[in-house]
Amino acid sequence: MYGSRGGLPFNCTDIDVYKFFGGLDIIDCLLVNKNGRFSGEAFVVFSNTMQSEVALQKDHQNMGRRYVEVFRCNKQDYYHAISAEMNYEGSYDEYRGSPPPRSSKRRSVDKDQLEYTEILKLRGLPFSATKSEILDFFGDFDLVEDSVHLACRADGKATGEAYVEFVSTDEAKRAMCKDKMTMGSRYVELFPSTPDEARRAASRSRH
C-alpha cells in the first residue's frame, strides 16, 4: 500500500491516479479531503507487494505539470484517513434511513484490506439504541452486554456510534456480514477498530 503526495493536481480524480499507475492492479484509491477540499494527497492500495514495488518507481514523476511523491505507508494510516473522511461526510442525521452518498472521487472501501482486531466500530445507530438492541443485531454471535460500549458526548447524548468487542479477531471479521444492514430505520455501517480507539471514545464519554 502506498500514499502518493507532493502535489497532486487539485482537480485530480481517481481516474487520473489510475492512469498515473497505468497497468498496475489498484484495489482502492482514496483522495484525501480536508474540510471538504482535496488536500493534494491520496492513498492507493495495490493487489500485492510486487505491484507496490513497481508503483514506487513512479516517485517524482509528473502528473500534468506537477511532480508526485510516492512513498510507502501502512494499512492503519489508510484506515485513519478513511475514518477522518467518514467523520466529515458522516453526518448521518442528514440521511436517516438511507446509505450516505458515496464520494464521486473514489470507489467504495474494500474493508477486507483493512487490519482487524477483536473490536468493531458501529456508526449510524439510532440515537435511542440500547446495548440489548445491539446484541440482537449481532444475534448469531457470542456477546454479552459488557462487550458493547455506546459512545456518548460529554453531555451524555448518544453519538450514534458504538464499539463492540468480539471473542476474537476472526469473529469480528465474520461479523462484518452485518455491515450496511439496518437497525430500526437506520442504516448501520461497520468498521474495523482498535482497543485504543474504543478507550478514547469511552474516555470522551466520561468527560
Short mmCIF file of C-alpha atoms in Angstrom, two decimals:
data_model
loop_
_atom_site.label_atom_id
_atom_site.label_comp_id
_atom_site.label_asym_id
_atom_site.label_seq_id
_atom_site.Cartn_x
_atom_site.Cartn_y
_atom_site.Cartn_z
CA MET A 1 0.00 0.00 0.00
CA TYR A 2 1.24 3.48 -0.79
CA GLY A 3 0.28 7.06 -0.28
CA SER A 4 1.08 9.48 -3.08
CA ARG A 5 1.54 13.15 -2.32
CA GLY A 6 3.88 16.04 -3.11
CA GLY A 7 1.41 17.99 -5.17
CA LEU A 8 -1.31 16.01 -6.86
CA PRO A 9 -3.24 18.48 -9.02
CA PHE A 10 -6.18 19.87 -7.07
CA ASN A 11 -8.54 18.89 -9.90
CA CYS A 12 -7.20 15.32 -9.73
CA THR A 13 -9.69 12.43 -9.81
CA ASP A 14 -9.23 8.74 -9.05
CA ILE A 15 -9.16 8.12 -12.82
CA ASP A 16 -6.08 10.35 -13.05
CA VAL A 17 -4.43 8.27 -10.34
CA TYR A 18 -5.28 5.02 -12.16
CA LYS A 19 -3.73 6.46 -15.32
CA PHE A 20 -0.63 7.59 -13.39
CA PHE A 21 -0.15 3.99 -12.21
CA GLY A 22 -1.19 2.62 -15.60
CA GLY A 23 -1.02 -1.16 -15.91
CA LEU A 24 -0.98 -1.80 -12.15
CA ASP A 25 -3.77 -3.55 -10.27
CA ILE A 26 -5.29 -0.94 -7.94
CA ILE A 27 -7.74 -2.20 -5.30
CA ASP A 28 -8.73 1.22 -3.97
CA CYS A 29 -7.87 4.89 -4.35
CA LEU A 30 -8.73 7.31 -1.54
CA LEU A 31 -8.32 11.01 -2.32
CA VAL A 32 -7.80 12.80 0.98
CA ASN A 33 -10.11 15.72 1.71
CA LYS A 34 -9.63 18.33 4.43
CA ASN A 35 -12.62 20.47 5.35
CA GLY A 36 -14.35 19.27 2.19
CA ARG A 37 -11.49 20.19 -0.17
CA PHE A 38 -8.98 17.88 -1.83
CA SER A 39 -5.65 18.12 0.02
CA GLY A 40 -3.41 17.03 -2.85
CA GLU A 41 -2.74 13.68 -1.14
CA ALA A 42 -4.05 10.19 -1.86
CA PHE A 43 -3.79 6.62 -0.60
CA VAL A 44 -3.54 3.90 -3.23
CA VAL A 45 -3.95 0.20 -2.39
CA PHE A 46 -2.34 -2.34 -4.71
CA SER A 47 -3.15 -6.03 -5.03
CA ASN A 48 0.24 -7.35 -3.92
CA THR A 49 3.76 -6.40 -2.86
CA MET A 50 5.23 -6.73 -6.34
CA GLN A 51 2.71 -4.25 -7.73
CA SER A 52 3.60 -1.87 -4.90
CA GLU A 53 7.32 -2.11 -5.65
CA VAL A 54 6.66 -1.18 -9.27
CA ALA A 55 4.48 1.73 -8.11
CA LEU A 56 7.40 3.11 -6.07
CA GLN A 57 9.28 3.66 -9.30
CA LYS A 58 6.77 6.40 -10.13
CA ASP A 59 8.18 8.56 -7.34
CA HIS A 60 8.87 12.14 -8.51
CA GLN A 61 7.29 11.58 -11.91
CA ASN A 62 4.85 14.16 -13.22
CA MET A 63 1.08 14.16 -13.33
CA GLY A 64 0.31 17.02 -15.65
CA ARG A 65 2.66 19.84 -14.65
CA ARG A 66 3.17 18.65 -11.09
CA TYR A 67 5.53 16.02 -9.77
CA VAL A 68 4.15 13.39 -7.42
CA GLU A 69 5.94 11.91 -4.43
CA VAL A 70 5.18 8.21 -3.89
CA PHE A 71 6.05 6.56 -0.60
CA ARG A 72 5.24 3.51 1.50
CA CYS A 73 2.62 3.69 4.25
CA ASN A 74 0.74 1.16 6.37
CA LYS A 75 -2.85 -0.02 6.49
CA GLN A 76 -3.51 1.81 9.75
CA ASP A 77 -2.65 5.17 8.13
CA TYR A 78 -5.08 4.29 5.36
CA TYR A 79 -7.79 3.35 7.84
CA HIS A 80 -7.33 6.60 9.79
CA ALA A 81 -7.74 8.54 6.53
CA ILE A 82 -10.96 6.64 5.81
CA SER A 83 -12.20 7.31 9.34
CA ALA A 84 -11.45 11.04 9.02
CA GLU A 85 -13.36 11.19 5.74
CA MET A 86 -16.32 9.35 7.23
CA ASN A 87 -16.31 11.71 10.21
CA TYR A 88 -16.55 14.64 7.81
CA GLU A 89 -19.12 13.08 5.48
CA GLY A 90 -20.87 11.08 8.15
CA SER A 91 -23.49 13.47 9.49
CA TYR A 92 -25.93 10.60 9.38
CA ASP A 93 -28.76 12.80 10.60
CA GLU A 94 -28.88 14.24 7.10
CA TYR A 95 -29.81 10.91 5.57
CA ARG A 96 -31.52 8.83 8.22
CA GLY A 97 -32.73 5.50 6.94
CA SER A 98 -30.68 5.53 3.75
CA PRO A 99 -27.00 4.99 2.95
CA PRO A 100 -24.76 8.06 2.91
CA PRO A 101 -23.89 9.32 -0.56
CA ARG A 102 -20.67 7.93 -1.95
CA SER A 103 -17.91 10.34 -2.84
CA SER A 104 -17.62 10.62 -6.61
CA LYS A 105 -13.84 10.79 -6.23
CA ARG A 106 -13.26 7.21 -5.09
CA ARG A 107 -14.61 3.71 -5.18
CA SER A 108 -16.13 2.13 -2.09
CA VAL A 109 -13.65 0.99 0.54
CA ASP A 110 -12.56 -2.65 0.42
CA LYS A 111 -12.79 -3.35 4.14
CA ASP A 112 -11.24 -6.80 3.69
CA GLN A 113 -7.97 -4.99 3.07
CA LEU A 114 -8.00 -3.28 6.49
CA GLU A 115 -6.31 -4.57 9.62
CA TYR A 116 -8.70 -6.18 12.08
CA THR A 117 -8.64 -6.58 15.86
CA GLU A 118 -11.41 -8.03 18.01
CA ILE A 119 -13.12 -4.60 18.03
CA LEU A 120 -15.67 -3.31 15.50
CA LYS A 121 -16.98 0.25 15.37
CA LEU A 122 -20.66 0.80 14.55
CA ARG A 123 -21.73 4.09 13.00
CA GLY A 124 -25.19 5.40 12.16
CA LEU A 125 -27.05 3.76 15.06
CA PRO A 126 -30.42 5.12 16.18
CA PHE A 127 -29.72 7.60 18.98
CA SER A 128 -32.07 5.56 21.17
CA ALA A 129 -30.17 2.29 20.56
CA THR A 130 -29.53 0.18 23.66
CA LYS A 131 -26.93 -2.45 24.36
CA SER A 132 -29.57 -5.18 24.18
CA GLU A 133 -30.66 -3.98 20.72
CA ILE A 134 -27.05 -4.15 19.55
CA LEU A 135 -26.79 -7.66 20.97
CA ASP A 136 -29.91 -8.57 18.97
CA PHE A 137 -28.34 -7.00 15.86
CA PHE A 138 -25.42 -9.45 16.30
CA GLY A 139 -27.76 -12.29 17.33
CA ASP A 140 -25.59 -15.04 15.79
CA PHE A 141 -22.50 -14.04 17.78
CA ASP A 142 -21.40 -14.79 21.34
CA LEU A 143 -21.65 -11.39 23.01
CA VAL A 144 -22.66 -10.05 26.42
CA GLU A 145 -23.70 -6.51 27.39
CA ASP A 146 -20.21 -5.78 28.71
CA SER A 147 -18.95 -6.37 25.15
CA VAL A 148 -20.87 -3.31 23.91
CA HIS A 149 -19.69 0.24 24.55
CA LEU A 150 -22.05 3.03 23.47
CA ALA A 151 -20.30 6.30 22.59
CA CYS A 152 -21.73 9.47 24.13
CA ARG A 153 -20.86 13.13 24.04
CA ALA A 154 -19.71 14.91 27.19
CA ASP A 155 -23.33 15.98 27.82
CA GLY A 156 -24.41 12.33 27.85
CA LYS A 157 -26.20 12.40 24.48
CA ALA A 158 -25.61 9.46 22.14
CA THR A 159 -23.39 9.98 19.09
CA GLY A 160 -24.90 7.13 17.07
CA GLU A 161 -21.66 5.18 17.44
CA ALA A 162 -20.69 2.11 19.45
CA TYR A 163 -17.76 -0.24 19.87
CA VAL A 164 -18.34 -3.99 20.12
CA GLU A 165 -15.73 -6.42 21.43
CA PHE A 166 -15.84 -9.93 19.98
CA VAL A 167 -14.14 -13.03 21.33
CA SER A 168 -11.52 -12.99 18.58
CA THR A 169 -10.30 -11.11 15.51
CA ASP A 170 -11.78 -13.83 13.30
CA GLU A 171 -15.20 -13.39 14.92
CA ALA A 172 -15.03 -9.62 14.38
CA LYS A 173 -14.20 -10.13 10.73
CA ARG A 174 -17.06 -12.63 10.39
CA ALA A 175 -19.42 -10.08 11.98
CA MET A 176 -18.76 -7.71 9.08
CA CYS A 177 -21.55 -9.63 7.34
CA LYS A 178 -23.82 -7.20 9.25
CA ASP A 179 -22.24 -4.18 7.53
CA LYS A 180 -24.82 -1.87 5.91
CA MET A 181 -27.79 -3.65 7.48
CA THR A 182 -30.47 -1.65 9.25
CA MET A 183 -31.40 -1.26 12.88
CA GLY A 184 -34.90 0.14 13.06
CA SER A 185 -34.98 2.84 10.40
CA ARG A 186 -31.25 3.46 10.46
CA TYR A 187 -28.54 2.23 8.13
CA VAL A 188 -25.58 0.90 10.20
CA GLU A 189 -22.03 0.81 8.88
CA LEU A 190 -19.27 -1.27 10.47
CA PHE A 191 -15.55 -0.57 10.53
CA PRO A 192 -12.53 -2.38 11.96
CA SER A 193 -11.40 -0.54 15.07
CA THR A 194 -8.81 -0.86 17.83
CA PRO A 195 -8.91 -1.12 21.64
CA ASP A 196 -7.18 2.28 21.81
CA GLU A 197 -9.89 3.95 19.73
CA ALA A 198 -12.60 2.35 21.88
CA ARG A 199 -10.88 3.53 25.08
CA ARG A 200 -10.56 7.07 23.74
CA ALA A 201 -14.27 7.11 22.92
CA ALA A 202 -15.11 5.83 26.39
CA SER A 203 -12.88 8.49 27.94
CA ARG A 204 -14.62 11.27 25.96
CA SER A 205 -17.99 9.94 27.13
CA ARG A 206 -16.96 10.25 30.78
CA HIS A 207 -15.82 13.87 30.49
#
